Every structure is written in structure tokens, then in C-alpha cells.
Amino acid sequence: MACSSSTSLPLHICHGNKLTMIINRSHAVLHSIAISFLIYYRAFFLFHQPTPIIIPWLLLFISELLLSFIWFLGRAYIWRPVYRTVFPERLPNDDKLPAIDVFICTTGPDKEPTIGVMNTLLSAMALDYPPDKLHVYLSDDGGYAITLHAMRESWSFARWWLPFCRRFGIKTRCPEAYFSRTENHDSDSKNPDNFMVEREKIKEQYVLFKERVRRAGQESKFKDKGVYTATDHPSCIEVMEENSKEGLLEDQTIEMPLLVYVSREKSTSQFHHFKAGAVNVLLRVSAMLSNSPYILMLDCDMYCSDPTSARQAMCFHFDPEMSPSLAFVQFPQAFRDISENDIYDSEVRSAYTILWPGLDGLKGPVLSGTNFYIKREALCCHSIKKDIDLRELKDSFGPSNEFIKSLRQDYKKPNLNDNGEASNMLLEEAKVLASCSYEDHTKWGKEVGFLYDSVAEDFLTGFVMQCKGWISSYVAPSSSSRPQFLGTSTTNLNDLLTQGTRWGSGLVDVALSRFSPLFYGSSRTSFLHSMGYAELSLFPLLYCLPLWCFATIPPLYLLNGIPLYPEVSDPYFSIFLFIFLSSLSKHLHEVVVTGRPISKWINEQRIWMIKPVTCHLYGSLDAILKKFDLRKASFLTTNKVADNEQIKLYRGGKFDFRTSTIFVAPLVTVMLVNLASIVGGVYRIMFTGTDWRKMFGQVLLSFYIIVMNYVVIEGMVLRKDKGRIPLYVNVLSIVFSLIFLSLGSIIISN
């Protein structure tokens, strides 16, 4: 697949790896045959078992069926993975490039440090793109005065930073990342002496900028612009403007992107739909002020590492064959705070190296919340035709005539450089569009903009978009190039499991909603593509049930000397062993071919076992309770404040167990149950005459669980630092495990 430019050279190419596809498909066939034998064994012998073990046998059978089903859905990713290469240097001249609006969302400085947010904002302003076609919007959902003040300071500093980046060809355009470099200054300058003088001058300005922001943060009391509290305040919109000529030569002008602060109105009496609601406000406000046909969405900690990302995205949007149906171009998330021994799998390797390329070979990857260039038309369902009834339009888009005008193909972009009545009118209209009652009785969040049916609004919106016929593309950086975007990830257990609970809840929300990929997608998109989405939406639910079962039932029956698997001499035992080793070896192969060490495989296996018994369980329960209106929707912002002690533990490869008891207690309980069971089971084999061949499968399973999760035992017994598991959690877990084993043994014996 390729796109031709004016020079008849392709703007992008798409290629696959035939060897990888052959390996993937061959493994899928062999694994499927083995699963078929397993299902036959369980089904045929189910009612030939003694009465006491029919229930555990049935539970294991159901768990194996669920894991087989989720595995089957996941084969969509490996069927036809593709990889893309772009050639942004072949794009037409700058005057032919379309305008881009950049959306950055933040909730507040407590969990999202203001300096970090401003660095993301500055990196977006410094993109290698025509400044007059770049418009940056920051949504401050809490309406914090410090954020507004920091934006004004950022605008002033940008008048130093942007010319410096352009003049010397700076590639790292996030100031904090750039000035933290010790050796390579990342410059194309041919005059190093002049460059170093300028660099020191800009660094001095950056230090002053940070100091002003920090001082303002200490003095801020939520009094600016009438903003009162984070949950109850009026809308506030401010376009940043030049108010000083400091540092400029006479008659010197600097081309600057449009920079706009947006704080939507909030009221404690209304539900605001979290990030999806904030993005929909930005869609409406930006339509009044810039109305660019393309939008870049960024998390507030995800800065632009490669300034050419916009041009890379345009390589697809300029493709005459792809562009009419192309909704968005997705880039991967890369993280600057990941250690070599990534104990929490914070890199999320499988998503960005296996799942997304696999979906890209079907109809396109998932909309991933950040790092994507999306077509405004795909979100707002425009451009509208002139003969559509105005009342019908207002029922969909709300009462604003000006906003409805912006949806028309012949709409003329507003001129904000005019400080007269027209400019003031646009700002006033934008405030109306940011009011908390504007969406009442409209289709916002239902059919227009980001959808509100799930806290995983990005996943749901992208899926529905693709069911309507849109496609997407995925562009990962080559091994020799820099990532397009860099951010921060979770580097402690508490943040990992809190984030996992929110993600799990949002994904299961979709699985249980009217947009369930199993049913909604099967008739609207390709079978394989709907399989991939179904796997993503169901995996938190369908993994937590089987893994809880495997972590408790086989060990319980091992302790009581009752086999649940075929004995070693039985041919069917080789089927179970093959499936177990096949799954492990396929995962190991994926880790190795993506350039990671074996320790990465071990860490991913461990996290794969930890999440289902903790955050996936709670996330699934949360989604089910919301489905039956037994719980209100909530959104827990991922903490982005670095803690030095937590970072030290993470860098040292040690788990930080300072998290909620509801997360740690299940882990310790499972470990105690398996430790007790393997000790009791081995004792029975050695001293009571129990046939080891019948119990070997259960011994192997418990041994594997214990070995892979040795860090829990380490946290319980061996460690003395602050990140160890607290004594009261150990005691509580001992009580839980004793109750479970005692009651289970009583039930089995009766």
C-alpha cells in the first residue's frame, strides 16, 4: 500500500512479515487442536467423576473454556500484523498543509504537576509545523488559577523557546527533557560557540519561568477569573496574547501558534462525564476559535518527542485513497521513566508491539486516549448539507447557531487577530459552548463527539467510529528513530493497580453496553476486527474468574490429596502440559522478537497473574454494579507526581507494596494457600502413599504460581524496607487462607 505525492514517490508504505504470520498461524492451529482434545476430555469424563469432585471439575472446565475463548478472540491480532514507514519529506509545501488543533487535558496540579503540563504544552507549540496552522488548547477541568497563570508564563517563555528551537534545529522540544541532557545538545547548528551562548541564555529564562510558576503555585488561592472550586466554577476561556517585547529586537516579530486556556463550567448538581466531557467542550470551543480539520490529542504528561509527528500523520491524511475513510493516525505511547528491569510491565509492551500492529492489518488500531491525529469530521459528523432542517441540527449539536455554522463545508475560519467586536463575540459564544447545561437534550456523548457510555471513552469512540466505516492507521517509530511522544508511566504498585481498575471497569463497561463488540461489531465491521475489540473489552472479566479458580481450587484439592488432572501416564496429561508450555513459549517468542530480555517475559507473566486477582476483579465488579445502577460512575486520575523513595525501589527492581489492603491481601492469601497446599501435598506423597503421578499437575501449577510470584513472599518475610508488606496484612491474609482451607477441607470431606 502506498500514496503518491507530486513527485510520484510514496508518502508511506505498508509491509508485513510473512515468517511471523506463518509462525503465528501455525501455532494457532496446533494450539487449537490441543484445546479441542482438552475440551473433549473434560466433557467426556465430567459425569464419570466421583460426586465430591464434580463441582471443582466443572469449575475448572468452565475456567478452561473461558481462557480458551479469550485466547481464540486474541488470534485476531496475530493473523495479519502490518508495519508502516512514512516519508514526511515528500509532503507538499507548508502552504498546502491543513491546520491542526492540539488538545491537552489536565484535572489539577495535585496529581499532574503544573510544570510537567506546561512542558507538554510547550513541546506541542514547538512542533515542526507552520505556526499559523497550529492551535494549542489546554483544558483545565479543575479551573485552577495556578494553571491559568502558568499558561501565561508559558506563552512568555515560548517567545524565547520557539525561535531557539527553529534557529538551531532542536529535536528535543520539551524544555525539561532538553535541559536535563548532559552531553548531546541535539542541535544542527554549524556555529557551536553562538549556539552555546544562546543555549545558556534560554536555560536561564527557563529556570526563571519555573521559579515564577512555582511561586505562583504557592500563592494561588483559586481567586483568579472567578474560579472558585474544582467542582463548582463558571466557564473561563482566555486566548494568550503578546504583552511584552522583552528580549526582542526592534521590529522583530515571532510567529506563534494560537494558545487557548479552557476551563468548562462545572456544577456539583450536574454530571460532567470526566475526560470525555472535557474533550467535547474543546471540540465546540475550538470550532469557534480555529476550527482546524485535524486534532492532536495529548495526555498532559505526554510531550512531543519527535517534532515531525504532525507531518508523519499527514502522510496518511494526504493519501487520496485512504484519506476519505481515515479517521485517525495512532502513535504508540513510550515512557521516559521505565527502568531496564520493568517489574510492573509499565511499558505495556504487548499492546504497542503486538496488538496494535495486528489490528492495523485489519481495519486499524484502537483509539488509545493520547498520541493520535484525528479528523474533526469523524468526531462531529460533519460536514453538514445546507438542506438539513435547523431544528434537527440543534437537536444533535445544541442551540448555538455559530457552532452549527462551523460544521458547514463553506464555513470561513474566524480571525482572532481582530480584537474588535467579532473576536469578543466568538469568545462569548465559546463560553456558552463550555457551559455545563449546553449538552442537555442533545446527542453529544451519544452520537456526537466522544461517547459517554464508558470511562474508556477513547476505546468506545474509536470502536463505534470504525463500525460506521472509518479506518485508522498505526505508526510506530523504527528502532533507529526517536519515539514520536514520550510520557510517564506507573512506577509503583498502587498506581498500577488503581489505573488497572479504571481501565478494567471502562473496558467491561463497553462489553456490557449496547456497543458490545461481540454483538454490535459483528455485523458492522470485519469478523476478525470485532474479535480483537471483543478480546480487549472482555479480558478483565474473562481472566479474573479463571485465574482466581486456578489459584485456589487445584491447591485446595492438592492439600486434600484429590487429583483434578490426568495422571502423568495418561495420554491426556500431555495435552494439558502441551497447552501450558505452548502458551508460555508463544509469549516468550513475542517478547524476544520485540527485542526484550527474558526477564521481561518473567515480569509480564507475574503481572498477568497479579492483575486478574486484584484490579481486574474490582474493575469488573465496578462495571457490573454500574450496569445495574448500584454504583455511580467514577474516574480516578492516574498519579503523575514522582516519589523519590518509590522511584528508588522501582529502579532497584523491588515491588512497593504500600497500597490498599484490598490489593495486597488477595495476593498474600493466594500465596499462602499455594504454599500450604504444596507443602501438604508433598507430605501426602512422601509419607501417606498418595500417588505422585496423579497429583503432579496440581503440584506443578502451585509451584509455578509460587516461583513466578516470589516477590510476594519476599515482601512478606525477607524485606525490611518501607515497601514491604505490612504485618497486619500478613496476619489478615493468614486468617483468610486458614478459613478458606479449613472450610474447603470440611466441605470436601463431607
PDB file of C-alpha atoms in Angstrom, residues 101-323:
ATOM      1  CA  ASP A 101      -5.757  21.854  16.808  1.00  0.00           C
ATOM      2  CA  VAL A 102      -3.900  20.317  19.761  1.00  0.00           C
ATOM      3  CA  PHE A 103      -5.978  19.228  22.779  1.00  0.00           C
ATOM      4  CA  ILE A 104      -4.288  18.743  26.157  1.00  0.00           C
ATOM      5  CA  CYS A 105      -6.392  17.844  29.196  1.00  0.00           C
ATOM      6  CA  THR A 106      -5.463  18.205  32.865  1.00  0.00           C
ATOM      7  CA  THR A 107      -7.529  17.781  36.012  1.00  0.00           C
ATOM      8  CA  GLY A 108      -5.372  19.550  38.582  1.00  0.00           C
ATOM      9  CA  PRO A 109      -1.872  20.113  39.960  1.00  0.00           C
ATOM     10  CA  ASP A 110      -2.199  17.668  42.864  1.00  0.00           C
ATOM     11  CA  LYS A 111      -1.646  14.597  40.674  1.00  0.00           C
ATOM     12  CA  GLU A 112      -0.491  16.303  37.474  1.00  0.00           C
ATOM     13  CA  PRO A 113       2.347  18.726  38.278  1.00  0.00           C
ATOM     14  CA  THR A 114       1.910  22.103  36.603  1.00  0.00           C
ATOM     15  CA  ILE A 115       5.493  22.307  35.338  1.00  0.00           C
ATOM     16  CA  GLY A 116       5.092  18.946  33.617  1.00  0.00           C
ATOM     17  CA  VAL A 117       1.834  20.022  31.980  1.00  0.00           C
ATOM     18  CA  MET A 118       3.446  23.232  30.721  1.00  0.00           C
ATOM     19  CA  ASN A 119       6.352  21.260  29.252  1.00  0.00           C
ATOM     20  CA  THR A 120       3.880  19.175  27.264  1.00  0.00           C
ATOM     21  CA  LEU A 121       2.182  22.373  26.118  1.00  0.00           C
ATOM     22  CA  LEU A 122       5.485  23.983  25.052  1.00  0.00           C
ATOM     23  CA  SER A 123       6.539  20.870  23.132  1.00  0.00           C
ATOM     24  CA  ALA A 124       3.228  20.974  21.240  1.00  0.00           C
ATOM     25  CA  MET A 125       3.688  24.653  20.428  1.00  0.00           C
ATOM     26  CA  ALA A 126       7.173  23.845  19.100  1.00  0.00           C
ATOM     27  CA  LEU A 127       6.059  21.144  16.647  1.00  0.00           C
ATOM     28  CA  ASP A 128       7.729  21.303  13.242  1.00  0.00           C
ATOM     29  CA  TYR A 129       4.619  22.689  11.578  1.00  0.00           C
ATOM     30  CA  PRO A 130       3.598  26.095  10.225  1.00  0.00           C
ATOM     31  CA  PRO A 131       2.846  28.193  13.366  1.00  0.00           C
ATOM     32  CA  ASP A 132      -0.147  29.876  11.774  1.00  0.00           C
ATOM     33  CA  LYS A 133      -1.695  26.434  11.264  1.00  0.00           C
ATOM     34  CA  LEU A 134      -1.123  25.225  14.800  1.00  0.00           C
ATOM     35  CA  HIS A 135      -3.562  25.931  17.662  1.00  0.00           C
ATOM     36  CA  VAL A 136      -2.973  24.596  21.172  1.00  0.00           C
ATOM     37  CA  TYR A 137      -5.820  24.237  23.687  1.00  0.00           C
ATOM     38  CA  LEU A 138      -5.403  23.298  27.329  1.00  0.00           C
ATOM     39  CA  SER A 139      -8.480  22.046  29.184  1.00  0.00           C
ATOM     40  CA  ASP A 140      -8.149  22.742  32.900  1.00  0.00           C
ATOM     41  CA  ASP A 141     -11.003  20.693  34.316  1.00  0.00           C
ATOM     42  CA  GLY A 142     -10.492  21.942  37.855  1.00  0.00           C
ATOM     43  CA  GLY A 143     -10.354  25.619  36.895  1.00  0.00           C
ATOM     44  CA  TYR A 144      -7.182  26.179  38.908  1.00  0.00           C
ATOM     45  CA  ALA A 145      -5.769  29.681  38.950  1.00  0.00           C
ATOM     46  CA  ILE A 146      -2.213  28.297  39.002  1.00  0.00           C
ATOM     47  CA  THR A 147      -2.805  26.552  35.666  1.00  0.00           C
ATOM     48  CA  LEU A 148      -4.051  29.731  34.024  1.00  0.00           C
ATOM     49  CA  HIS A 149      -1.129  31.719  35.439  1.00  0.00           C
ATOM     50  CA  ALA A 150       1.315  29.038  34.270  1.00  0.00           C
ATOM     51  CA  MET A 151      -0.116  29.230  30.756  1.00  0.00           C
ATOM     52  CA  ARG A 152       0.501  32.970  30.648  1.00  0.00           C
ATOM     53  CA  GLU A 153       4.068  32.351  31.794  1.00  0.00           C
ATOM     54  CA  SER A 154       4.438  29.578  29.204  1.00  0.00           C
ATOM     55  CA  TRP A 155       3.324  31.946  26.467  1.00  0.00           C
ATOM     56  CA  SER A 156       6.003  34.413  27.520  1.00  0.00           C
ATOM     57  CA  PHE A 157       8.707  31.751  27.716  1.00  0.00           C
ATOM     58  CA  ALA A 158       7.626  30.288  24.357  1.00  0.00           C
ATOM     59  CA  ARG A 159       8.648  33.565  22.708  1.00  0.00           C
ATOM     60  CA  TRP A 160      12.214  32.633  23.696  1.00  0.00           C
ATOM     61  CA  TRP A 161      11.959  28.870  23.308  1.00  0.00           C
ATOM     62  CA  LEU A 162      10.320  28.544  19.870  1.00  0.00           C
ATOM     63  CA  PRO A 163      12.785  30.774  17.957  1.00  0.00           C
ATOM     64  CA  PHE A 164      15.679  28.948  19.644  1.00  0.00           C
ATOM     65  CA  CYS A 165      14.320  25.545  18.533  1.00  0.00           C
ATOM     66  CA  ARG A 166      13.735  26.745  14.969  1.00  0.00           C
ATOM     67  CA  ARG A 167      17.036  28.564  14.589  1.00  0.00           C
ATOM     68  CA  PHE A 168      19.218  25.688  15.786  1.00  0.00           C
ATOM     69  CA  GLY A 169      17.117  22.728  14.635  1.00  0.00           C
ATOM     70  CA  ILE A 170      16.496  21.419  18.148  1.00  0.00           C
ATOM     71  CA  LYS A 171      14.891  17.975  18.065  1.00  0.00           C
ATOM     72  CA  THR A 172      14.021  17.604  21.755  1.00  0.00           C
ATOM     73  CA  ARG A 173      11.457  20.384  22.091  1.00  0.00           C
ATOM     74  CA  CYS A 174      10.311  19.692  25.630  1.00  0.00           C
ATOM     75  CA  PRO A 175      12.398  22.174  27.686  1.00  0.00           C
ATOM     76  CA  GLU A 176      12.706  19.968  30.777  1.00  0.00           C
ATOM     77  CA  ALA A 177      13.862  16.982  28.721  1.00  0.00           C
ATOM     78  CA  TYR A 178      16.207  19.143  26.659  1.00  0.00           C
ATOM     79  CA  PHE A 179      17.953  20.882  29.553  1.00  0.00           C
ATOM     80  CA  SER A 180      18.305  17.643  31.520  1.00  0.00           C
ATOM     81  CA  ARG A 181      20.575  16.262  28.778  1.00  0.00           C
ATOM     82  CA  THR A 182      24.218  16.291  29.831  1.00  0.00           C
ATOM     83  CA  GLU A 183      26.109  15.618  26.590  1.00  0.00           C
ATOM     84  CA  ASN A 184      24.341  15.722  23.228  1.00  0.00           C
ATOM     85  CA  HIS A 185      22.761  19.153  22.843  1.00  0.00           C
ATOM     86  CA  ASP A 186      20.570  17.945  19.990  1.00  0.00           C
ATOM     87  CA  SER A 187      21.368  20.793  17.608  1.00  0.00           C
ATOM     88  CA  ASP A 188      22.007  21.148  13.894  1.00  0.00           C
ATOM     89  CA  SER A 189      23.961  24.371  14.442  1.00  0.00           C
ATOM     90  CA  LYS A 190      27.164  24.921  12.455  1.00  0.00           C
ATOM     91  CA  ASN A 191      28.258  27.657  14.849  1.00  0.00           C
ATOM     92  CA  PRO A 192      28.724  25.889  18.217  1.00  0.00           C
ATOM     93  CA  ASP A 193      30.022  28.976  20.046  1.00  0.00           C
ATOM     94  CA  ASN A 194      26.998  31.063  19.167  1.00  0.00           C
ATOM     95  CA  PHE A 195      24.765  28.111  19.943  1.00  0.00           C
ATOM     96  CA  MET A 196      26.169  27.609  23.453  1.00  0.00           C
ATOM     97  CA  VAL A 197      25.717  31.299  24.276  1.00  0.00           C
ATOM     98  CA  GLU A 198      22.095  31.162  23.146  1.00  0.00           C
ATOM     99  CA  ARG A 199      21.524  27.898  24.972  1.00  0.00           C
ATOM    100  CA  GLU A 200      22.694  29.300  28.286  1.00  0.00           C
ATOM    101  CA  LYS A 201      20.503  32.358  27.789  1.00  0.00           C
ATOM    102  CA  ILE A 202      17.434  30.199  27.123  1.00  0.00           C
ATOM    103  CA  LYS A 203      18.264  27.924  30.033  1.00  0.00           C
ATOM    104  CA  GLU A 204      18.377  30.952  32.326  1.00  0.00           C
ATOM    105  CA  GLN A 205      14.943  32.009  31.042  1.00  0.00           C
ATOM    106  CA  TYR A 206      13.618  28.510  31.657  1.00  0.00           C
ATOM    107  CA  VAL A 207      14.849  28.496  35.252  1.00  0.00           C
ATOM    108  CA  LEU A 208      13.154  31.861  35.820  1.00  0.00           C
ATOM    109  CA  PHE A 209       9.979  30.546  34.186  1.00  0.00           C
ATOM    110  CA  LYS A 210       9.853  27.535  36.510  1.00  0.00           C
ATOM    111  CA  GLU A 211      10.504  29.704  39.537  1.00  0.00           C
ATOM    112  CA  ARG A 212       7.657  32.068  38.639  1.00  0.00           C
ATOM    113  CA  VAL A 213       5.283  29.137  38.199  1.00  0.00           C
ATOM    114  CA  ARG A 214       6.318  27.536  41.491  1.00  0.00           C
ATOM    115  CA  ARG A 215       5.954  30.834  43.343  1.00  0.00           C
ATOM    116  CA  ALA A 216       2.519  31.357  41.841  1.00  0.00           C
ATOM    117  CA  GLY A 217       1.505  27.863  42.884  1.00  0.00           C
ATOM    118  CA  GLN A 218       2.325  28.600  46.499  1.00  0.00           C
ATOM    119  CA  GLU A 219       0.376  31.859  46.426  1.00  0.00           C
ATOM    120  CA  SER A 220      -2.644  30.648  44.446  1.00  0.00           C
ATOM    121  CA  LYS A 221      -5.957  30.558  46.314  1.00  0.00           C
ATOM    122  CA  PHE A 222      -8.426  29.883  43.478  1.00  0.00           C
ATOM    123  CA  LYS A 223      -9.320  33.545  43.164  1.00  0.00           C
ATOM    124  CA  ASP A 224      -8.344  34.334  39.557  1.00  0.00           C
ATOM    125  CA  LYS A 225     -11.039  34.753  36.924  1.00  0.00           C
ATOM    126  CA  GLY A 226     -13.825  33.994  39.331  1.00  0.00           C
ATOM    127  CA  VAL A 227     -12.845  30.324  39.527  1.00  0.00           C
ATOM    128  CA  TYR A 228     -13.976  29.060  42.898  1.00  0.00           C
ATOM    129  CA  THR A 229     -13.500  25.311  43.373  1.00  0.00           C
ATOM    130  CA  ALA A 230     -12.521  22.385  41.225  1.00  0.00           C
ATOM    131  CA  THR A 231     -16.092  21.052  41.180  1.00  0.00           C
ATOM    132  CA  ASP A 232     -18.094  24.283  41.061  1.00  0.00           C
ATOM    133  CA  HIS A 233     -16.947  27.174  38.868  1.00  0.00           C
ATOM    134  CA  PRO A 234     -18.041  29.108  35.775  1.00  0.00           C
ATOM    135  CA  SER A 235     -16.520  28.637  32.344  1.00  0.00           C
ATOM    136  CA  CYS A 236     -13.334  30.546  31.614  1.00  0.00           C
ATOM    137  CA  ILE A 237     -11.694  30.926  28.214  1.00  0.00           C
ATOM    138  CA  GLU A 238      -8.630  33.034  27.556  1.00  0.00           C
ATOM    139  CA  VAL A 239      -6.613  33.472  24.376  1.00  0.00           C
ATOM    140  CA  MET A 240      -2.977  34.146  25.206  1.00  0.00           C
ATOM    141  CA  GLU A 241      -1.635  37.338  23.639  1.00  0.00           C
ATOM    142  CA  GLU A 242       1.683  39.171  23.499  1.00  0.00           C
ATOM    143  CA  ASN A 243       2.002  41.744  26.231  1.00  0.00           C
ATOM    144  CA  SER A 244       5.737  42.327  26.289  1.00  0.00           C
ATOM    145  CA  LYS A 245       8.603  42.969  23.839  1.00  0.00           C
ATOM    146  CA  GLU A 246      11.239  41.785  26.294  1.00  0.00           C
ATOM    147  CA  GLY A 247      14.105  40.013  24.564  1.00  0.00           C
ATOM    148  CA  LEU A 248      13.050  41.057  21.045  1.00  0.00           C
ATOM    149  CA  LEU A 249      14.948  43.240  18.643  1.00  0.00           C
ATOM    150  CA  GLU A 250      13.292  46.336  17.273  1.00  0.00           C
ATOM    151  CA  ASP A 251      10.651  45.482  14.646  1.00  0.00           C
ATOM    152  CA  GLN A 252      11.223  41.764  15.360  1.00  0.00           C
ATOM    153  CA  THR A 253       8.145  39.539  15.334  1.00  0.00           C
ATOM    154  CA  ILE A 254       7.823  35.903  16.303  1.00  0.00           C
ATOM    155  CA  GLU A 255       5.414  33.520  14.639  1.00  0.00           C
ATOM    156  CA  MET A 256       3.488  31.879  17.452  1.00  0.00           C
ATOM    157  CA  PRO A 257       0.749  29.237  17.449  1.00  0.00           C
ATOM    158  CA  LEU A 258      -2.612  30.142  18.940  1.00  0.00           C
ATOM    159  CA  LEU A 259      -2.679  29.241  22.646  1.00  0.00           C
ATOM    160  CA  VAL A 260      -6.011  28.998  24.463  1.00  0.00           C
ATOM    161  CA  TYR A 261      -6.913  28.231  28.072  1.00  0.00           C
ATOM    162  CA  VAL A 262     -10.286  26.497  28.516  1.00  0.00           C
ATOM    163  CA  SER A 263     -11.994  25.688  31.791  1.00  0.00           C
ATOM    164  CA  ARG A 264     -15.513  24.407  31.292  1.00  0.00           C
ATOM    165  CA  GLU A 265     -18.287  25.323  33.664  1.00  0.00           C
ATOM    166  CA  LYS A 266     -18.805  22.834  36.464  1.00  0.00           C
ATOM    167  CA  SER A 267     -21.591  22.450  38.979  1.00  0.00           C
ATOM    168  CA  THR A 268     -21.963  19.969  41.816  1.00  0.00           C
ATOM    169  CA  SER A 269     -25.550  19.380  40.691  1.00  0.00           C
ATOM    170  CA  GLN A 270     -24.563  18.060  37.245  1.00  0.00           C
ATOM    171  CA  PHE A 271     -22.640  15.047  35.964  1.00  0.00           C
ATOM    172  CA  HIS A 272     -19.714  16.077  33.769  1.00  0.00           C
ATOM    173  CA  HIS A 273     -18.565  12.806  32.130  1.00  0.00           C
ATOM    174  CA  PHE A 274     -14.905  13.123  33.092  1.00  0.00           C
ATOM    175  CA  LYS A 275     -12.351  13.371  30.247  1.00  0.00           C
ATOM    176  CA  ALA A 276     -14.913  12.682  27.505  1.00  0.00           C
ATOM    177  CA  GLY A 277     -16.947  15.689  28.628  1.00  0.00           C
ATOM    178  CA  ALA A 278     -13.859  17.905  28.704  1.00  0.00           C
ATOM    179  CA  VAL A 279     -12.821  16.848  25.194  1.00  0.00           C
ATOM    180  CA  ASN A 280     -16.303  17.512  23.822  1.00  0.00           C
ATOM    181  CA  VAL A 281     -16.145  21.028  25.238  1.00  0.00           C
ATOM    182  CA  LEU A 282     -12.789  21.505  23.495  1.00  0.00           C
ATOM    183  CA  LEU A 283     -14.354  20.302  20.241  1.00  0.00           C
ATOM    184  CA  ARG A 284     -17.024  23.001  20.453  1.00  0.00           C
ATOM    185  CA  VAL A 285     -14.793  25.810  21.711  1.00  0.00           C
ATOM    186  CA  SER A 286     -12.071  25.121  19.140  1.00  0.00           C
ATOM    187  CA  ALA A 287     -14.701  25.161  16.375  1.00  0.00           C
ATOM    188  CA  MET A 288     -15.392  28.792  17.290  1.00  0.00           C
ATOM    189  CA  LEU A 289     -11.767  29.892  17.527  1.00  0.00           C
ATOM    190  CA  SER A 290      -9.811  27.884  14.916  1.00  0.00           C
ATOM    191  CA  ASN A 291     -11.943  25.038  13.548  1.00  0.00           C
ATOM    192  CA  SER A 292      -8.977  23.032  12.255  1.00  0.00           C
ATOM    193  CA  PRO A 293      -9.848  19.905  10.261  1.00  0.00           C
ATOM    194  CA  TYR A 294      -7.410  17.771  12.280  1.00  0.00           C
ATOM    195  CA  ILE A 295      -6.887  17.375  16.021  1.00  0.00           C
ATOM    196  CA  LEU A 296      -3.925  16.056  18.001  1.00  0.00           C
ATOM    197  CA  MET A 297      -4.895  14.647  21.400  1.00  0.00           C
ATOM    198  CA  LEU A 298      -2.255  14.529  24.149  1.00  0.00           C
ATOM    199  CA  ASP A 299      -2.203  13.453  27.776  1.00  0.00           C
ATOM    200  CA  CYS A 300      -0.827  16.248  29.917  1.00  0.00           C
ATOM    201  CA  ASP A 301       2.385  14.285  30.659  1.00  0.00           C
ATOM    202  CA  MET A 302       2.939  13.058  27.090  1.00  0.00           C
ATOM    203  CA  TYR A 303       5.256  15.536  25.401  1.00  0.00           C
ATOM    204  CA  CYS A 304       6.136  15.693  21.709  1.00  0.00           C
ATOM    205  CA  SER A 305       9.497  13.938  21.468  1.00  0.00           C
ATOM    206  CA  ASP A 306       9.701  13.991  17.674  1.00  0.00           C
ATOM    207  CA  PRO A 307       8.636  17.411  16.324  1.00  0.00           C
ATOM    208  CA  THR A 308       7.825  15.850  12.936  1.00  0.00           C
ATOM    209  CA  SER A 309       4.913  13.720  14.215  1.00  0.00           C
ATOM    210  CA  ALA A 310       2.322  16.035  12.603  1.00  0.00           C
ATOM    211  CA  ARG A 311       3.986  15.663   9.219  1.00  0.00           C
ATOM    212  CA  GLN A 312       4.179  11.886   9.718  1.00  0.00           C
ATOM    213  CA  ALA A 313       0.432  11.793  10.335  1.00  0.00           C
ATOM    214  CA  MET A 314      -0.225  13.916   7.263  1.00  0.00           C
ATOM    215  CA  CYS A 315       1.481  11.254   5.132  1.00  0.00           C
ATOM    216  CA  PHE A 316      -1.706   9.244   5.639  1.00  0.00           C
ATOM    217  CA  HIS A 317      -4.215  12.068   5.611  1.00  0.00           C
ATOM    218  CA  PHE A 318      -2.773  13.169   2.235  1.00  0.00           C
ATOM    219  CA  ASP A 319      -3.304   9.731   0.728  1.00  0.00           C
ATOM    220  CA  PRO A 320      -6.148  10.213  -1.794  1.00  0.00           C
ATOM    221  CA  GLU A 321      -7.175   6.568  -1.469  1.00  0.00           C
ATOM    222  CA  MET A 322      -7.021   6.300   2.305  1.00  0.00           C
ATOM    223  CA  SER A 323      -7.909   9.827   3.444  1.00  0.00           C
TER     224      SER A 323
END
